[in-house]
C-alpha cells in the first residue's frame, strides 16, 4: 500500500526556520497537503495543493514540492507553532485512496 | 459560517453496532466530499474513506474496506460512519473533514469500545 514518510521529530529554537519533509512515490503527480494538530484539538489545514496557504494561516508557513518530496517550511518558527504536523496525499491508482504521513512532532524551544 | 458538527462521545461493548454522524452547515452539503479520519490514542491520522453526498458514491482505504460503512443523507446534510460489530481496536477519535483538501474539520467523536 502507498506510504508517505515523515521524520518523527524536528526541533528548532524560536525564530529559526523549521523544515518538515514528506516523501512519497506519487508526489510528482499528486498534490501534498499539510495539517497542524495541537494537543487535544482537531487538525487545521496550513498548506494545500503543495504551496497554497489558506486565509488566516500566517505567512511564515509555506510549502513546496519537488520530485518525490514535499516540504513544509516555517520561517521564523514561534513557540505557538509547536504541534504535530501531518502531510496528506493520494495514491496514483486512479481510485483516490488517501494516505497521511506518520506525523512530525515540531518542538520550538 | 461553515461548520461540521459531529455527534457525541460513545462507549460501547465489543460486538455492538454503532453509527456516528457529521452534520454540515453554512455551505451546500452536496457540493463537496466528506472524508472520515481515524486517530487512535497517541497515534497519527489515518484516512478511512470518503463519500460524495450528492450521489453517495464512496471510496475506502483498503485498510478499512469491509470494516466500516460510510453513508450520507443529503436531505439533512449529514454524513455517517457505521460499524456492525465493534472491536476494542476501534477505540479512537474519529473526525470528519470537508473537500479534497480537508479545509474544515468536525470536532471529533471519541469512540471507546470496552467490555
PDB file of N, CA and C in Angstrom, chain A residues 36-44 82-84 86 105, chain B residues 39-43 45 93-95 105-110:
ATOM      1  N   UNK A  36      -1.757  20.980  10.743  1.00  0.00           N
ATOM      2  CA  UNK A  36      -1.196  21.198  12.067  1.00  0.00           C
ATOM      3  C   UNK A  36      -2.189  20.679  13.098  1.00  0.00           C
ATOM      4  N   UNK A  37      -1.713  19.890  14.036  1.00  0.00           N
ATOM      5  CA  UNK A  37      -2.589  19.422  15.099  1.00  0.00           C
ATOM      6  C   UNK A  37      -1.937  19.690  16.453  1.00  0.00           C
ATOM      7  N   UNK A  38      -2.576  20.551  17.221  1.00  0.00           N
ATOM      8  CA  UNK A  38      -2.127  20.806  18.582  1.00  0.00           C
ATOM      9  C   UNK A  38      -2.825  19.837  19.521  1.00  0.00           C
ATOM     10  N   UNK A  39      -2.219  19.638  20.667  1.00  0.00           N
ATOM     11  CA  UNK A  39      -2.688  18.627  21.606  1.00  0.00           C
ATOM     12  C   UNK A  39      -4.163  18.813  21.961  1.00  0.00           C
ATOM     13  N   UNK A  40      -4.932  17.759  21.772  1.00  0.00           N
ATOM     14  CA  UNK A  40      -6.340  17.777  22.134  1.00  0.00           C
ATOM     15  C   UNK A  40      -7.249  18.513  21.170  1.00  0.00           C
ATOM     16  N   UNK A  41      -6.715  18.910  20.018  1.00  0.00           N
ATOM     17  CA  UNK A  41      -7.519  19.669  19.057  1.00  0.00           C
ATOM     18  C   UNK A  41      -7.628  18.938  17.728  1.00  0.00           C
ATOM     19  N   UNK A  42      -8.628  19.330  16.950  1.00  0.00           N
ATOM     20  CA  UNK A  42      -8.752  18.808  15.597  1.00  0.00           C
ATOM     21  C   UNK A  42      -7.650  19.393  14.717  1.00  0.00           C
ATOM     22  N   UNK A  43      -7.260  18.679  13.678  1.00  0.00           N
ATOM     23  CA  UNK A  43      -6.247  19.215  12.752  1.00  0.00           C
ATOM     24  C   UNK A  43      -6.733  20.482  12.052  1.00  0.00           C
ATOM     25  N   UNK A  44      -5.763  21.280  11.603  1.00  0.00           N
ATOM     26  CA  UNK A  44      -6.032  22.512  10.858  1.00  0.00           C
ATOM     27  C   UNK A  44      -5.204  22.489   9.583  1.00  0.00           C
ATOM     28  N   UNK A  82       4.510  24.990  17.930  1.00  0.00           N
ATOM     29  CA  UNK A  82       4.811  23.641  18.432  1.00  0.00           C
ATOM     30  C   UNK A  82       3.551  22.787  18.337  1.00  0.00           C
ATOM     31  N   UNK A  83       3.656  21.694  17.583  1.00  0.00           N
ATOM     32  CA  UNK A  83       2.488  20.862  17.282  1.00  0.00           C
ATOM     33  C   UNK A  83       2.949  19.643  16.499  1.00  0.00           C
ATOM     34  N   UNK A  84       2.000  18.753  16.214  1.00  0.00           N
ATOM     35  CA  UNK A  84       2.241  17.666  15.271  1.00  0.00           C
ATOM     36  C   UNK A  84       1.821  18.137  13.888  1.00  0.00           C
ATOM     37  N   UNK A  86       1.171  16.840   9.847  1.00  0.00           N
ATOM     38  CA  UNK A  86       0.924  15.682   9.001  1.00  0.00           C
ATOM     39  C   UNK A  86       0.833  16.106   7.538  1.00  0.00           C
ATOM     40  N   UNK A 105       6.557  15.626  15.026  1.00  0.00           N
ATOM     41  CA  UNK A 105       6.411  16.478  16.208  1.00  0.00           C
ATOM     42  C   UNK A 105       7.403  17.618  16.104  1.00  0.00           C
TER      43      UNK A 105
ATOM     44  N   UNK B  39      -8.027   8.529  14.445  1.00  0.00           N
ATOM     45  CA  UNK B  39      -6.823   8.773  15.224  1.00  0.00           C
ATOM     46  C   UNK B  39      -6.888   7.929  16.480  1.00  0.00           C
ATOM     47  N   UNK B  40      -6.133   6.866  16.501  1.00  0.00           N
ATOM     48  CA  UNK B  40      -6.073   6.001  17.677  1.00  0.00           C
ATOM     49  C   UNK B  40      -5.297   6.709  18.785  1.00  0.00           C
ATOM     50  N   UNK B  41      -5.501   6.321  20.037  1.00  0.00           N
ATOM     51  CA  UNK B  41      -4.859   7.038  21.154  1.00  0.00           C
ATOM     52  C   UNK B  41      -3.350   7.155  20.994  1.00  0.00           C
ATOM     53  N   UNK B  42      -2.861   8.377  21.004  1.00  0.00           N
ATOM     54  CA  UNK B  42      -1.430   8.631  20.913  1.00  0.00           C
ATOM     55  C   UNK B  42      -0.821   8.379  19.549  1.00  0.00           C
ATOM     56  N   UNK B  43      -1.649   8.166  18.534  1.00  0.00           N
ATOM     57  CA  UNK B  43      -1.150   7.827  17.205  1.00  0.00           C
ATOM     58  C   UNK B  43      -1.491   8.894  16.179  1.00  0.00           C
ATOM     59  N   UNK B  45      -2.843  10.306  12.157  1.00  0.00           N
ATOM     60  CA  UNK B  45      -4.089  10.360  11.417  1.00  0.00           C
ATOM     61  C   UNK B  45      -4.123   9.277  10.345  1.00  0.00           C
ATOM     62  N   UNK B  93     -10.418   8.379  18.274  1.00  0.00           N
ATOM     63  CA  UNK B  93     -11.132   9.600  17.911  1.00  0.00           C
ATOM     64  C   UNK B  93     -11.370   9.548  16.412  1.00  0.00           C
ATOM     65  N   UNK B  94     -12.577   9.903  16.011  1.00  0.00           N
ATOM     66  CA  UNK B  94     -12.937   9.909  14.594  1.00  0.00           C
ATOM     67  C   UNK B  94     -13.329  11.323  14.190  1.00  0.00           C
ATOM     68  N   UNK B  95     -12.734  11.784  13.096  1.00  0.00           N
ATOM     69  CA  UNK B  95     -13.016  13.113  12.570  1.00  0.00           C
ATOM     70  C   UNK B  95     -13.649  13.005  11.191  1.00  0.00           C
ATOM     71  N   UNK B 105     -12.878  20.767   9.529  1.00  0.00           N
ATOM     72  CA  UNK B 105     -12.950  19.502  10.247  1.00  0.00           C
ATOM     73  C   UNK B 105     -14.044  19.567  11.299  1.00  0.00           C
ATOM     74  N   UNK B 106     -14.638  18.410  11.587  1.00  0.00           N
ATOM     75  CA  UNK B 106     -15.500  18.318  12.746  1.00  0.00           C
ATOM     76  C   UNK B 106     -14.660  18.334  14.014  1.00  0.00           C
ATOM     77  N   UNK B 107     -15.352  18.406  15.141  1.00  0.00           N
ATOM     78  CA  UNK B 107     -14.649  18.499  16.425  1.00  0.00           C
ATOM     79  C   UNK B 107     -14.158  17.138  16.911  1.00  0.00           C
ATOM     80  N   UNK B 108     -14.577  16.091  16.240  1.00  0.00           N
ATOM     81  CA  UNK B 108     -14.170  14.743  16.617  1.00  0.00           C
ATOM     82  C   UNK B 108     -15.206  14.045  17.478  1.00  0.00           C
ATOM     83  N   UNK B 109     -15.288  12.729  17.311  1.00  0.00           N
ATOM     84  CA  UNK B 109     -16.139  11.872  18.148  1.00  0.00           C
ATOM     85  C   UNK B 109     -15.270  10.788  18.736  1.00  0.00           C
ATOM     86  N   UNK B 110     -15.206  10.745  20.048  1.00  0.00           N
ATOM     87  CA  UNK B 110     -14.423   9.721  20.733  1.00  0.00           C
ATOM     88  C   UNK B 110     -15.265   8.466  20.894  1.00  0.00           C
TER      89      UNK B 110
END
